């Protein structure tokens, strides 16, 4: 007598209802666990206060508003908070520090500073030291310069190259047919046309080696000319 190899087995049929119930139970358990963690962390490690440092343009209340009420030190998402803060054009960098003993969160803000005020076709444009457009001067005292859009782009490119290579421009003093006059590290820097990476890197080192020099001229291709005050000549 033959016996089918399948006669001892049992056919298990898929049940959509049972599958959905299993998923529902899993979701409910996950939600309950998350809620429990949230409640417990809020009770044990609540955010008791937010301190903001380094800000002069951005109101502290705007920074504090990014941290919800009843937040916990344990569940506070620092990365997300920093990304939100850095969407503000004034904020160049931000750091979040937790004090587990006091419950205080400190947000350290580094703000951008306007270095150029340009009049372009009757419109005021403010530019930061890294080339970012700003909504205003932010308290910086700048001398407005009249530029067309091509000249604005050229000046901003020069500022960006200097910034990326460690020379932070403090302000653009004037723009003439003879060059762009900038203040950087307390000294005068003159450039015209394209500022190269090699020039910017050389400028940083030459500034360090010549602490008493007043003027650094980048208008010669791939060169940095060091002079005393007034040597650059305007016009």
mmCIF file of C-alpha atoms in Angstrom:
data_model
loop_
_atom_site.group_PDB
_atom_site.id
_atom_site.type_symbol
_atom_site.label_atom_id
_atom_site.label_comp_id
_atom_site.label_asym_id
_atom_site.label_seq_id
_atom_site.Cartn_x
_atom_site.Cartn_y
_atom_site.Cartn_z
ATOM 1 C CA UNK A 1 0.000 0.000 0.000
ATOM 2 C CA UNK A 2 1.533 3.286 -1.064
ATOM 3 C CA UNK A 3 1.413 6.390 0.996
ATOM 4 C CA UNK A 4 1.656 9.884 -0.361
ATOM 5 C CA UNK A 5 4.633 11.844 0.970
ATOM 6 C CA UNK A 6 2.220 14.674 1.681
ATOM 7 C CA UNK A 7 -0.292 12.625 3.673
ATOM 8 C CA UNK A 8 1.368 13.428 7.033
ATOM 9 C CA UNK A 9 1.802 17.121 6.309
ATOM 10 C CA UNK A 10 -0.556 19.925 7.113
ATOM 11 C CA UNK A 11 -1.499 22.658 4.659
ATOM 12 C CA UNK A 12 -1.219 26.117 6.211
ATOM 13 C CA UNK A 13 -3.353 28.631 4.451
ATOM 14 C CA UNK A 14 -2.559 32.370 4.511
ATOM 15 C CA UNK A 15 -5.050 34.348 6.543
ATOM 16 C CA UNK A 16 -5.145 38.088 5.746
ATOM 17 C CA UNK A 17 -7.123 38.778 8.896
ATOM 18 C CA UNK A 18 -4.584 37.036 11.133
ATOM 19 C CA UNK A 19 -1.709 38.826 9.373
ATOM 20 C CA UNK A 20 -3.324 42.230 9.847
ATOM 21 C CA UNK A 21 -4.024 41.503 13.512
ATOM 22 C CA UNK A 22 -0.356 40.619 14.035
ATOM 23 C CA UNK A 23 0.731 43.851 12.410
ATOM 24 C CA UNK A 24 -1.736 45.846 14.492
ATOM 25 C CA UNK A 25 -0.421 44.281 17.692
ATOM 26 C CA UNK A 26 3.188 45.052 16.694
ATOM 27 C CA UNK A 27 2.351 48.670 15.872
ATOM 28 C CA UNK A 28 0.472 49.076 19.136
ATOM 29 C CA UNK A 29 3.381 47.641 21.141
ATOM 30 C CA UNK A 30 5.866 49.916 19.333
ATOM 31 C CA UNK A 31 3.669 52.973 19.921
ATOM 32 C CA UNK A 32 3.220 52.091 23.593
ATOM 33 C CA UNK A 33 6.977 51.598 24.003
ATOM 34 C CA UNK A 34 7.743 54.927 22.311
ATOM 35 C CA UNK A 35 5.165 56.710 24.468
ATOM 36 C CA UNK A 36 6.593 55.132 27.611
ATOM 37 C CA UNK A 37 10.152 56.161 26.705
ATOM 38 C CA UNK A 38 8.961 59.686 25.919
ATOM 39 C CA UNK A 39 7.079 60.049 29.200
ATOM 40 C CA UNK A 40 9.823 58.513 31.345
ATOM 41 C CA UNK A 41 12.609 60.525 29.681
ATOM 42 C CA UNK A 42 10.552 63.699 30.076
ATOM 43 C CA UNK A 43 10.100 62.998 33.775
ATOM 44 C CA UNK A 44 13.705 61.997 34.463
ATOM 45 C CA UNK A 45 15.595 64.323 32.069
ATOM 46 C CA UNK A 46 13.375 67.325 31.297
ATOM 47 C CA UNK A 47 14.745 70.405 29.527
ATOM 48 C CA UNK A 48 14.495 73.008 32.284
ATOM 49 C CA UNK A 49 15.807 75.943 30.294
ATOM 50 C CA UNK A 50 17.483 77.039 27.055
ATOM 51 C CA UNK A 51 20.476 79.398 27.011
ATOM 52 C CA UNK A 52 21.529 81.051 23.754
ATOM 53 C CA UNK A 53 25.041 82.450 23.284
ATOM 54 C CA UNK A 54 26.868 84.177 20.434
ATOM 55 C CA UNK A 55 23.798 85.828 18.950
ATOM 56 C CA UNK A 56 23.521 89.556 18.278
ATOM 57 C CA UNK A 57 21.172 89.674 15.285
ATOM 58 C CA UNK A 58 19.020 86.569 15.752
ATOM 59 C CA UNK A 59 16.661 86.969 18.749
ATOM 60 C CA UNK A 60 17.168 84.340 21.445
ATOM 61 C CA UNK A 61 13.428 83.662 21.484
ATOM 62 C CA UNK A 62 13.606 82.474 17.854
ATOM 63 C CA UNK A 63 16.265 79.945 18.816
ATOM 64 C CA UNK A 64 14.338 78.795 21.903
ATOM 65 C CA UNK A 65 11.191 78.386 19.806
ATOM 66 C CA UNK A 66 12.897 75.541 17.925
ATOM 67 C CA UNK A 67 12.879 73.411 21.097
ATOM 68 C CA UNK A 68 9.326 72.224 21.890
ATOM 69 C CA UNK A 69 7.827 72.571 25.340
ATOM 70 C CA UNK A 70 8.275 69.561 27.607
ATOM 71 C CA UNK A 71 11.301 68.373 25.666
ATOM 72 C CA UNK A 72 13.683 65.859 27.157
ATOM 73 C CA UNK A 73 17.485 65.947 27.211
ATOM 74 C CA UNK A 74 17.379 62.266 26.305
ATOM 75 C CA UNK A 75 15.234 62.564 23.179
ATOM 76 C CA UNK A 76 16.293 66.029 21.968
ATOM 77 C CA UNK A 77 17.469 65.668 18.347
ATOM 78 C CA UNK A 78 20.519 67.947 18.230
ATOM 79 C CA UNK A 79 21.245 67.284 14.556
ATOM 80 C CA UNK A 80 17.729 68.222 13.492
ATOM 81 C CA UNK A 81 17.810 71.321 15.692
ATOM 82 C CA UNK A 82 21.107 72.490 14.168
ATOM 83 C CA UNK A 83 19.807 71.941 10.631
ATOM 84 C CA UNK A 84 16.701 73.997 11.397
ATOM 85 C CA UNK A 85 18.737 76.823 12.889
ATOM 86 C CA UNK A 86 21.124 76.908 9.943
ATOM 87 C CA UNK A 87 18.269 77.544 7.524
ATOM 88 C CA UNK A 88 18.366 81.086 8.939
ATOM 89 C CA UNK A 89 20.768 83.053 6.684
ATOM 90 C CA UNK A 90 22.205 84.863 9.713
ATOM 91 C CA UNK A 91 23.323 81.631 11.386
ATOM 92 C CA UNK A 92 26.553 80.276 9.982
ATOM 93 C CA UNK A 93 27.056 77.571 12.577
ATOM 94 C CA UNK A 94 25.321 76.228 15.674
ATOM 95 C CA UNK A 95 26.164 73.751 18.445
ATOM 96 C CA UNK A 96 23.888 72.193 21.040
ATOM 97 C CA UNK A 97 25.205 71.306 24.500
ATOM 98 C CA UNK A 98 23.278 69.447 27.219
ATOM 99 C CA UNK A 99 23.878 69.873 30.952
ATOM 100 C CA UNK A 100 22.523 66.686 32.492
ATOM 101 C CA UNK A 101 22.765 68.021 36.041
ATOM 102 C CA UNK A 102 20.954 71.316 35.586
ATOM 103 C CA UNK A 103 18.725 70.329 32.672
ATOM 104 C CA UNK A 104 19.873 73.398 30.733
ATOM 105 C CA UNK A 105 20.406 73.226 26.975
ATOM 106 C CA UNK A 106 22.944 75.718 25.638
ATOM 107 C CA UNK A 107 22.748 76.659 21.959
ATOM 108 C CA UNK A 108 25.980 78.252 20.746
ATOM 109 C CA UNK A 109 25.376 80.358 17.654
ATOM 110 C CA UNK A 110 27.934 81.760 15.242
ATOM 111 C CA UNK A 111 26.383 84.450 13.102
ATOM 112 C CA UNK A 112 27.315 85.686 9.672
ATOM 113 C CA UNK A 113 28.323 89.321 9.321
ATOM 114 C CA UNK A 114 27.513 91.617 6.439
ATOM 115 C CA UNK A 115 30.698 92.763 4.673
ATOM 116 C CA UNK A 116 29.222 94.297 1.529
ATOM 117 C CA UNK A 117 26.326 96.659 0.915
ATOM 118 C CA UNK A 118 25.745 96.975 -2.817
ATOM 119 C CA UNK A 119 23.299 99.114 -4.755
ATOM 120 C CA UNK A 120 22.347 97.083 -7.809
ATOM 121 C CA UNK A 121 19.737 98.607 -10.131
ATOM 122 C CA UNK A 122 18.252 100.564 -7.243
ATOM 123 C CA UNK A 123 18.081 97.514 -4.969
ATOM 124 C CA UNK A 124 20.139 97.098 -1.792
ATOM 125 C CA UNK A 125 21.943 93.777 -1.512
ATOM 126 C CA UNK A 126 23.830 92.683 1.592
ATOM 127 C CA UNK A 127 26.447 89.949 1.405
ATOM 128 C CA UNK A 128 28.184 88.005 4.194
ATOM 129 C CA UNK A 129 31.847 87.032 4.386
ATOM 130 C CA UNK A 130 31.108 83.626 2.834
ATOM 131 C CA UNK A 131 29.047 85.089 -0.016
ATOM 132 C CA UNK A 132 25.634 84.383 1.524
ATOM 133 C CA UNK A 133 22.933 86.960 0.780
ATOM 134 C CA UNK A 134 21.610 88.524 3.977
ATOM 135 C CA UNK A 135 18.282 90.272 4.635
ATOM 136 C CA UNK A 136 20.002 93.368 6.014
ATOM 137 C CA UNK A 137 23.172 94.927 7.416
ATOM 138 C CA UNK A 138 22.645 93.409 10.846
ATOM 139 C CA UNK A 139 24.176 96.447 12.516
ATOM 140 C CA UNK A 140 27.332 96.466 10.377
ATOM 141 C CA UNK A 141 28.488 99.923 9.322
ATOM 142 C CA UNK A 142 29.237 99.677 5.628
ATOM 143 C CA UNK A 143 29.870 102.150 2.825
ATOM 144 C CA UNK A 144 27.367 101.421 0.028
ATOM 145 C CA UNK A 145 28.929 100.741 -3.375
ATOM 146 C CA UNK A 146 27.208 100.964 -6.744
ATOM 147 C CA UNK A 147 27.608 97.807 -8.811
ATOM 148 C CA UNK A 148 26.015 96.120 -11.758
ATOM 149 C CA UNK A 149 25.164 92.429 -11.511
ATOM 150 C CA UNK A 150 28.350 91.307 -13.227
ATOM 151 C CA UNK A 151 30.497 93.388 -10.868
ATOM 152 C CA UNK A 152 28.563 92.087 -7.856
ATOM 153 C CA UNK A 153 29.204 88.504 -8.916
ATOM 154 C CA UNK A 154 32.905 89.219 -9.384
ATOM 155 C CA UNK A 155 33.253 90.858 -5.963
ATOM 156 C CA UNK A 156 31.319 88.069 -4.199
ATOM 157 C CA UNK A 157 33.452 85.403 -5.916
ATOM 158 C CA UNK A 158 36.571 87.147 -4.580
ATOM 159 C CA UNK A 159 35.132 87.257 -1.058
ATOM 160 C CA UNK A 160 34.254 83.532 -1.227
ATOM 161 C CA UNK A 161 37.727 82.500 -2.381
ATOM 162 C CA UNK A 162 39.411 84.498 0.385
ATOM 163 C CA UNK A 163 37.022 83.083 3.008
ATOM 164 C CA UNK A 164 37.495 79.463 1.888
ATOM 165 C CA UNK A 165 41.250 79.849 2.229
ATOM 166 C CA UNK A 166 41.343 81.345 5.679
ATOM 167 C CA UNK A 167 41.264 85.097 4.954
ATOM 168 C CA UNK A 168 38.101 86.533 6.451
ATOM 169 C CA UNK A 169 36.994 89.790 4.878
ATOM 170 C CA UNK A 170 35.668 92.308 7.381
ATOM 171 C CA UNK A 171 34.197 94.731 4.878
ATOM 172 C CA UNK A 172 34.361 95.934 1.296
ATOM 173 C CA UNK A 173 35.428 99.570 1.575
ATOM 174 C CA UNK A 174 35.032 100.644 -2.040
ATOM 175 C CA UNK A 175 34.940 99.409 -5.613
ATOM 176 C CA UNK A 176 36.622 101.519 -8.296
ATOM 177 C CA UNK A 177 37.736 100.913 -11.895
ATOM 178 C CA UNK A 178 41.165 100.222 -10.418
ATOM 179 C CA UNK A 179 40.162 97.517 -7.971
ATOM 180 C CA UNK A 180 38.110 96.227 -5.082
ATOM 181 C CA UNK A 181 39.327 97.536 -1.722
ATOM 182 C CA UNK A 182 38.630 95.269 1.217
ATOM 183 C CA UNK A 183 39.494 95.200 4.901
ATOM 184 C CA UNK A 184 40.727 91.822 6.098
ATOM 185 C CA UNK A 185 42.528 91.004 9.349
ATOM 186 C CA UNK A 186 42.935 94.722 9.995
ATOM 187 C CA UNK A 187 44.826 95.277 6.745
ATOM 188 C CA UNK A 188 43.878 96.504 3.298
ATOM 189 C CA UNK A 189 43.554 93.951 0.501
ATOM 190 C CA UNK A 190 43.097 95.010 -3.109
ATOM 191 C CA UNK A 191 41.933 92.675 -5.854
ATOM 192 C CA UNK A 192 40.551 92.953 -9.329
ATOM 193 C CA UNK A 193 39.114 90.259 -11.541
ATOM 194 C CA UNK A 194 39.467 86.666 -10.434
ATOM 195 C CA UNK A 195 41.128 85.858 -7.109
ATOM 196 C CA UNK A 196 42.739 82.427 -7.346
ATOM 197 C CA UNK A 197 43.022 79.821 -4.617
ATOM 198 C CA UNK A 198 46.822 80.029 -4.854
ATOM 199 C CA UNK A 199 46.717 83.782 -4.293
ATOM 200 C CA UNK A 200 44.373 83.461 -1.316
ATOM 201 C CA UNK A 201 46.532 80.796 0.326
ATOM 202 C CA UNK A 202 49.674 82.809 -0.311
ATOM 203 C CA UNK A 203 47.996 85.918 1.091
ATOM 204 C CA UNK A 204 47.243 84.187 4.390
ATOM 205 C CA UNK A 205 50.866 83.130 4.790
ATOM 206 C CA UNK A 206 52.300 86.477 3.628
ATOM 207 C CA UNK A 207 50.064 88.316 6.106
ATOM 208 C CA UNK A 208 51.473 86.138 8.868
ATOM 209 C CA UNK A 209 55.054 86.818 7.787
ATOM 210 C CA UNK A 210 54.522 90.575 7.377
ATOM 211 C CA UNK A 211 52.631 91.698 10.496
ATOM 212 C CA UNK A 212 53.436 95.401 9.972
ATOM 213 C CA UNK A 213 52.512 95.603 6.280
ATOM 214 C CA UNK A 214 49.380 97.617 5.565
ATOM 215 C CA UNK A 215 48.462 96.742 1.971
ATOM 216 C CA UNK A 216 48.348 93.444 0.088
ATOM 217 C CA UNK A 217 47.750 93.756 -3.645
ATOM 218 C CA UNK A 218 46.326 90.771 -5.556
ATOM 219 C CA UNK A 219 45.782 92.526 -8.873
ATOM 220 C CA UNK A 220 48.830 90.960 -10.537
ATOM 221 C CA UNK A 221 48.032 87.431 -11.807
ATOM 222 C CA UNK A 222 49.145 84.729 -9.348
ATOM 223 C CA UNK A 223 51.028 87.270 -7.217
ATOM 224 C CA UNK A 224 50.644 89.041 -3.901
ATOM 225 C CA UNK A 225 52.395 92.413 -3.710
ATOM 226 C CA UNK A 226 53.162 93.733 -0.216
ATOM 227 C CA UNK A 227 53.225 97.486 0.328
ATOM 228 C CA UNK A 228 52.871 100.209 2.905
ATOM 229 C CA UNK A 229 49.741 102.310 3.399
ATOM 230 C CA UNK A 230 48.773 104.168 0.260
ATOM 231 C CA UNK A 231 51.011 102.105 -2.051
ATOM 232 C CA UNK A 232 48.035 100.411 -3.705
ATOM 233 C CA UNK A 233 46.675 103.672 -5.067
ATOM 234 C CA UNK A 234 42.969 104.095 -5.671
ATOM 235 C CA UNK A 235 41.478 104.839 -9.052
#
